[in-house]
Short mmCIF file of C-alpha atoms and ligand atoms in Angstrom, two decimals:
data_model
loop_
_atom_site.label_atom_id
_atom_site.label_comp_id
_atom_site.label_asym_id
_atom_site.label_seq_id
_atom_site.Cartn_x
_atom_site.Cartn_y
_atom_site.Cartn_z
CA MET A 1 117.52 91.37 102.61
CA ALA A 2 113.77 92.02 102.80
CA TYR A 3 112.34 93.34 99.57
CA VAL A 4 108.76 94.31 98.80
CA GLY A 5 108.18 96.14 95.52
CA ARG A 6 105.19 97.14 93.46
CA PHE A 7 103.70 98.13 90.15
CA ALA A 8 101.22 100.94 90.68
CA PRO A 9 99.59 102.18 87.47
CA SER A 10 96.92 104.90 87.28
CA PRO A 11 93.93 103.89 85.15
CA THR A 12 93.82 107.16 83.24
CA GLY A 13 94.15 105.21 79.98
CA PRO A 14 95.18 101.76 78.75
CA LEU A 15 98.70 100.56 79.60
CA HIS A 16 101.32 101.34 76.94
CA PHE A 17 104.89 100.29 76.23
CA GLY A 18 106.28 102.69 78.87
CA SER A 19 104.04 101.06 81.48
CA LEU A 20 105.32 97.64 80.40
CA ILE A 21 108.93 98.72 80.93
CA THR A 22 108.04 99.78 84.49
CA ALA A 23 106.15 96.56 85.16
CA VAL A 24 109.04 94.42 83.86
CA ALA A 25 111.71 96.33 85.78
CA SER A 26 109.79 96.34 89.07
CA TYR A 27 108.98 92.64 88.69
CA CYS A 28 112.49 91.49 87.74
CA ASP A 29 114.13 93.62 90.41
CA ALA A 30 111.82 92.24 93.12
CA ARG A 31 112.23 88.63 92.01
CA ALA A 32 116.00 88.94 91.55
CA HIS A 33 116.10 89.98 95.24
CA ASN A 34 113.80 87.08 96.21
CA GLY A 35 111.29 89.77 97.04
CA LYS A 36 107.56 90.19 96.84
CA TRP A 37 105.84 92.06 94.03
CA LEU A 38 102.46 93.72 94.54
CA VAL A 39 100.05 95.51 92.23
CA ARG A 40 98.14 98.61 93.26
CA ILE A 41 95.72 100.60 91.12
CA GLU A 42 96.13 104.32 91.83
CA ASP A 43 92.65 105.56 91.10
CA THR A 44 91.93 108.23 93.73
CA ASP A 45 91.42 110.82 90.98
CA ILE A 46 88.05 109.35 90.06
CA PRO A 47 87.10 111.95 87.40
CA ARG A 48 90.28 111.06 85.48
CA ILE A 49 89.62 107.31 85.36
CA TYR A 50 89.38 106.26 81.72
CA PRO A 51 86.55 103.78 81.18
CA GLY A 52 87.84 100.26 80.65
CA SER A 53 91.43 100.98 81.62
CA GLU A 54 91.27 99.17 84.99
CA ASP A 55 90.13 96.12 83.12
CA HIS A 56 92.94 96.55 80.57
CA ILE A 57 95.50 96.70 83.39
CA LEU A 58 94.23 93.44 84.87
CA ARG A 59 94.20 91.75 81.46
CA CYS A 60 97.80 92.92 80.86
CA ILE A 61 98.97 91.41 84.16
CA ASP A 62 97.43 88.11 83.06
CA ALA A 63 98.64 88.23 79.45
CA PHE A 64 102.23 89.02 80.45
CA GLN A 65 102.01 86.34 83.17
CA PHE A 66 103.16 88.56 86.02
CA GLU A 67 102.37 86.94 89.36
CA ALA A 68 101.36 89.31 92.13
CA ASP A 69 102.03 88.05 95.66
CA ASP A 70 98.88 89.52 97.12
CA ALA A 71 95.43 90.66 96.08
CA ILE A 72 95.45 93.76 93.88
CA ILE A 73 94.32 96.83 95.79
CA PHE A 74 92.33 99.75 94.44
CA GLN A 75 92.94 103.09 96.13
CA LYS A 76 89.43 104.35 95.46
CA ASP A 77 88.22 101.71 97.96
CA ARG A 78 90.49 103.14 100.65
CA LEU A 79 89.48 106.80 100.81
CA ASP A 80 88.44 106.58 104.51
CA LEU A 81 91.92 105.44 105.35
CA TYR A 82 93.53 108.50 103.74
CA ASP A 83 91.05 110.77 105.52
CA ALA A 84 92.03 109.16 108.82
CA ILE A 85 95.68 109.99 108.10
CA ILE A 86 94.75 113.60 107.33
CA ASN A 87 92.95 113.77 110.69
CA GLN A 88 96.02 112.37 112.40
CA LEU A 89 98.17 115.03 110.74
CA HIS A 90 95.61 117.66 111.73
CA LYS A 91 95.88 116.67 115.40
CA ASN A 92 99.62 117.18 115.11
CA HIS A 93 99.15 120.60 113.45
CA LEU A 94 100.90 119.40 110.30
CA VAL A 95 98.09 120.24 107.89
CA TYR A 96 95.72 123.18 107.45
CA ALA A 97 92.82 124.26 105.27
CA CYS A 98 93.50 126.57 102.34
CA GLN A 99 90.81 128.72 100.76
CA CYS A 100 92.93 130.05 97.91
CA THR A 101 91.29 129.64 94.54
CA ARG A 102 93.21 128.80 91.39
CA LYS A 103 92.68 132.41 90.36
CA MET A 104 94.21 133.73 93.59
CA LEU A 105 97.21 131.42 93.21
CA GLY A 106 97.69 132.57 89.62
CA SER A 107 100.73 131.34 87.73
CA ASN A 108 102.90 131.20 90.84
CA HIS A 109 103.88 127.56 91.31
CA ILE A 110 105.29 128.11 94.78
CA TYR A 111 102.60 128.37 97.43
CA ALA A 112 103.39 131.31 99.70
CA GLY A 113 101.66 129.88 102.78
CA THR A 114 98.88 132.48 102.69
CA CYS A 115 96.43 130.35 104.74
CA ARG A 116 98.99 128.74 107.06
CA ASP A 117 97.95 130.57 110.21
CA LEU A 118 94.32 131.37 109.41
CA ASN A 119 92.96 128.29 111.21
CA LEU A 120 90.19 127.84 108.65
CA PRO A 121 87.62 125.06 109.06
CA PHE A 122 88.37 121.97 106.95
CA GLU A 123 84.99 121.65 105.23
CA GLN A 124 84.96 122.47 101.53
CA GLN A 125 88.58 123.60 101.51
CA ALA A 126 91.80 122.21 100.12
CA ILE A 127 94.06 120.65 102.77
CA ARG A 128 97.76 121.47 102.63
CA VAL A 129 100.67 119.94 104.51
CA ARG A 130 103.33 122.14 106.07
CA VAL A 131 106.82 121.73 104.66
CA SER A 132 110.03 123.06 106.14
CA ASP A 133 112.92 125.08 104.79
CA GLN A 134 115.43 122.24 104.53
CA GLU A 135 117.13 120.28 101.79
CA ILE A 136 115.72 116.77 101.34
CA CYS A 137 118.02 114.44 99.41
CA PHE A 138 117.93 110.81 98.43
CA SER A 139 120.23 108.52 96.55
CA ASP A 140 118.50 106.96 93.56
CA ARG A 141 119.83 103.58 92.47
CA LEU A 142 120.07 104.78 88.84
CA GLN A 143 119.84 108.56 88.86
CA GLY A 144 122.26 109.37 91.69
CA THR A 145 121.63 112.02 94.33
CA HIS A 146 118.45 114.07 93.94
CA CYS A 147 117.51 116.94 96.27
CA SER A 148 114.80 119.49 96.81
CA ASN A 149 114.00 122.16 99.35
CA LEU A 150 110.23 121.86 99.39
CA GLN A 151 109.61 125.25 100.96
CA GLN A 152 111.68 127.01 98.31
CA ASP A 153 110.73 124.82 95.35
CA LEU A 154 107.05 124.22 96.03
CA GLY A 155 105.67 125.47 99.33
CA ASP A 156 103.06 123.68 101.44
CA PHE A 157 101.37 121.25 99.06
CA VAL A 158 97.84 119.91 98.70
CA LEU A 159 96.91 116.52 100.22
CA LYS A 160 93.21 116.79 99.56
CA ARG A 161 91.57 118.96 96.96
CA ARG A 162 88.62 121.21 97.58
CA ASP A 163 86.44 118.74 95.62
CA GLY A 164 87.42 116.01 98.09
CA ILE A 165 89.86 114.16 95.82
CA ILE A 166 92.80 112.70 97.74
CA ASN A 167 96.10 113.73 96.22
CA TYR A 168 98.26 111.05 94.64
CA GLN A 169 101.24 111.89 96.90
CA LEU A 170 99.39 111.05 100.09
CA ALA A 171 97.79 107.84 98.84
CA VAL A 172 101.16 106.56 97.54
CA VAL A 173 102.93 107.17 100.83
CA VAL A 174 100.19 105.69 103.01
CA ASP A 175 99.82 102.57 100.88
CA ASP A 176 103.54 102.01 100.46
CA TYR A 177 103.71 101.96 104.26
CA LEU A 178 100.62 99.80 104.82
CA GLN A 179 101.76 97.30 102.19
CA GLY A 180 105.21 97.05 103.76
CA MET A 181 107.00 98.39 100.70
CA THR A 182 110.79 98.61 100.82
CA HIS A 183 111.61 99.46 97.18
CA VAL A 184 110.06 101.76 94.60
CA VAL A 185 110.82 101.20 90.91
CA ARG A 186 109.05 103.62 88.55
CA GLY A 187 109.55 106.07 85.70
CA ALA A 188 111.88 109.06 85.93
CA ASP A 189 108.88 111.36 85.37
CA LEU A 190 108.15 110.77 89.07
CA LEU A 191 111.63 111.75 90.31
CA ASP A 192 110.45 115.22 91.29
CA ASN A 193 107.62 113.77 93.39
CA THR A 194 109.98 111.80 95.56
CA GLU A 195 111.03 114.50 98.04
CA ARG A 196 107.35 115.26 98.74
CA GLN A 197 106.77 111.59 99.44
CA ILE A 198 109.88 111.36 101.60
CA TRP A 199 108.66 114.39 103.56
CA LEU A 200 105.22 112.86 104.12
CA GLY A 201 106.79 109.56 105.13
CA SER A 202 109.05 111.31 107.61
CA ILE A 203 106.31 113.32 109.35
CA LEU A 204 104.21 110.14 109.58
CA GLY A 205 107.13 108.23 111.06
CA TYR A 206 107.28 105.67 108.25
CA PRO A 207 110.52 103.84 107.36
CA LYS A 208 112.58 105.08 104.40
CA LEU A 209 112.29 103.44 100.99
CA LYS A 210 114.88 102.76 98.30
CA TYR A 211 114.15 104.33 94.93
CA MET A 212 115.01 103.49 91.36
CA HIS A 213 113.72 105.81 88.63
CA LEU A 214 113.84 104.29 85.17
CA PRO A 215 114.68 106.16 81.96
CA LEU A 216 111.50 106.92 80.01
CA ALA A 217 110.53 105.60 76.60
CA MET A 218 110.03 108.53 74.19
CA ASN A 219 107.97 108.86 71.02
CA ASP A 220 109.21 110.32 67.72
CA GLN A 221 108.01 113.77 68.82
CA GLY A 222 110.44 113.70 71.76
CA GLN A 223 107.62 113.25 74.29
CA LYS A 224 107.44 110.54 76.91
CA LEU A 225 105.00 107.78 76.08
CA SER A 226 101.81 108.59 77.92
CA LYS A 227 98.09 108.42 77.63
CA GLN A 228 98.03 112.18 76.98
CA ASN A 229 100.43 111.74 74.05
CA MET A 230 98.32 108.99 72.50
CA ALA A 231 100.69 106.11 73.24
CA GLN A 232 99.42 102.85 71.75
CA ALA A 233 97.63 100.48 74.12
CA LEU A 234 99.60 97.27 74.72
CA ASP A 235 98.44 94.62 72.26
CA LEU A 236 97.82 91.54 74.37
CA ASN A 237 98.05 89.28 71.33
CA ARG A 238 101.71 90.22 70.98
CA ALA A 239 102.77 89.76 74.60
CA PRO A 240 106.01 87.77 73.94
CA GLU A 241 107.26 90.23 71.30
CA LEU A 242 106.45 93.25 73.43
CA LEU A 243 108.06 91.66 76.46
CA GLN A 244 111.22 90.98 74.48
CA GLN A 245 111.28 94.65 73.36
CA ALA A 246 110.78 95.89 76.93
CA ILE A 247 113.67 93.75 78.19
CA ARG A 248 115.81 95.14 75.34
CA ALA A 249 114.74 98.70 76.18
CA LEU A 250 116.13 98.08 79.69
CA HIS A 251 119.43 96.98 78.06
CA GLN A 252 119.23 93.57 79.71
CA PRO A 253 120.74 90.47 78.07
CA GLU A 254 118.59 89.01 75.29
CA VAL A 255 115.78 86.58 76.19
CA ASP A 256 114.36 83.97 73.80
CA LEU A 257 110.79 84.28 72.53
CA ASP A 258 108.73 81.90 74.61
CA THR A 259 105.75 82.09 76.95
CA PRO A 260 105.88 85.33 78.95
CA ALA A 261 106.40 83.35 82.19
CA HIS A 262 109.51 81.66 80.77
CA MET A 263 110.82 84.91 79.32
CA LEU A 264 110.40 86.67 82.67
CA LYS A 265 112.17 83.81 84.42
CA GLN A 266 115.12 84.18 82.06
CA ALA A 267 115.12 87.97 82.47
CA ILE A 268 115.14 87.61 86.28
CA ALA A 269 118.10 85.21 86.14
CA GLN A 270 120.03 87.72 83.98
CA TRP A 271 118.78 90.88 85.74
CA ASP A 272 121.45 93.53 86.31
CA ILE A 273 120.48 97.16 86.88
CA GLN A 274 123.97 98.33 85.94
CA HIS A 275 122.99 97.68 82.29
CA ILE A 276 120.02 100.07 82.48
CA PRO A 277 120.98 103.51 81.13
CA HIS A 278 121.51 105.86 84.07
CA THR A 279 119.62 108.61 82.27
CA LYS A 280 116.13 110.09 82.36
CA GLU A 281 115.28 109.11 78.79
CA LEU A 282 115.92 106.02 76.69
CA GLU A 283 117.54 106.45 73.30
CA GLY A 284 115.44 105.60 70.26
CA THR A 285 111.72 106.04 69.83
CA TYR A 286 108.73 103.92 70.70
CA LEU A 287 105.03 103.93 69.87
ZN1 ZN B 1 95.65 129.30 100.76
#
């Protein structure tokens, strides 16, 4: 079976233990399927890039001895490509300009389609994609069946912001396609994004992907580890210990402390996703 997977962090802060769990799971799952593993830096939201975090990501990949099968790509170098896709969608009448301000939208999280038929010019406006009133479902390898009706749950959503920033959802879908991705392994915090990405993939005619959403590591406040919640940056001097903890967090068989490359090799040989808790959160707390 063909398998191409990826690790796709956003450089909005240094990588933390939750990121390591995702890196390990995506890597072991790809290698256990004799697949390829790619790294992509999701940095389209340029104002949110945290100084030094791209460098920290690259140093982590080295320190944990992950081997990417291709050059690492940076989405901020590919903005023209995403614009070209928006133009393609425009030609097919699948996107439109929206002049609604945050104030006009208020606290309503479901976009009512106010600008759908106004035919506004694209300059200086947000660009939204049309969604349809239908249930989109997928079968997650860990989380089971997950569904959403985008029209009822969300409404037409933004692909490009008024300030020109390309939305994460679009960049993910386009790059997963261009990089030949077959499998997505990532944190369960992204479960609710998946139907939007499936919708975009379907209107662009891209092949379907298989998804696995991992349970999240939580801190002692009951929050997921994240840059916003001040998760500790991965300490590259403790790579073997942290790797052993990440493999444990995924409930995989124990690996011996060794060089990271050897530990990963052992983890790949023992890899079994049935051991991973089929939940959205891991038990226990992490820093
Ligand atoms: Zn609008």
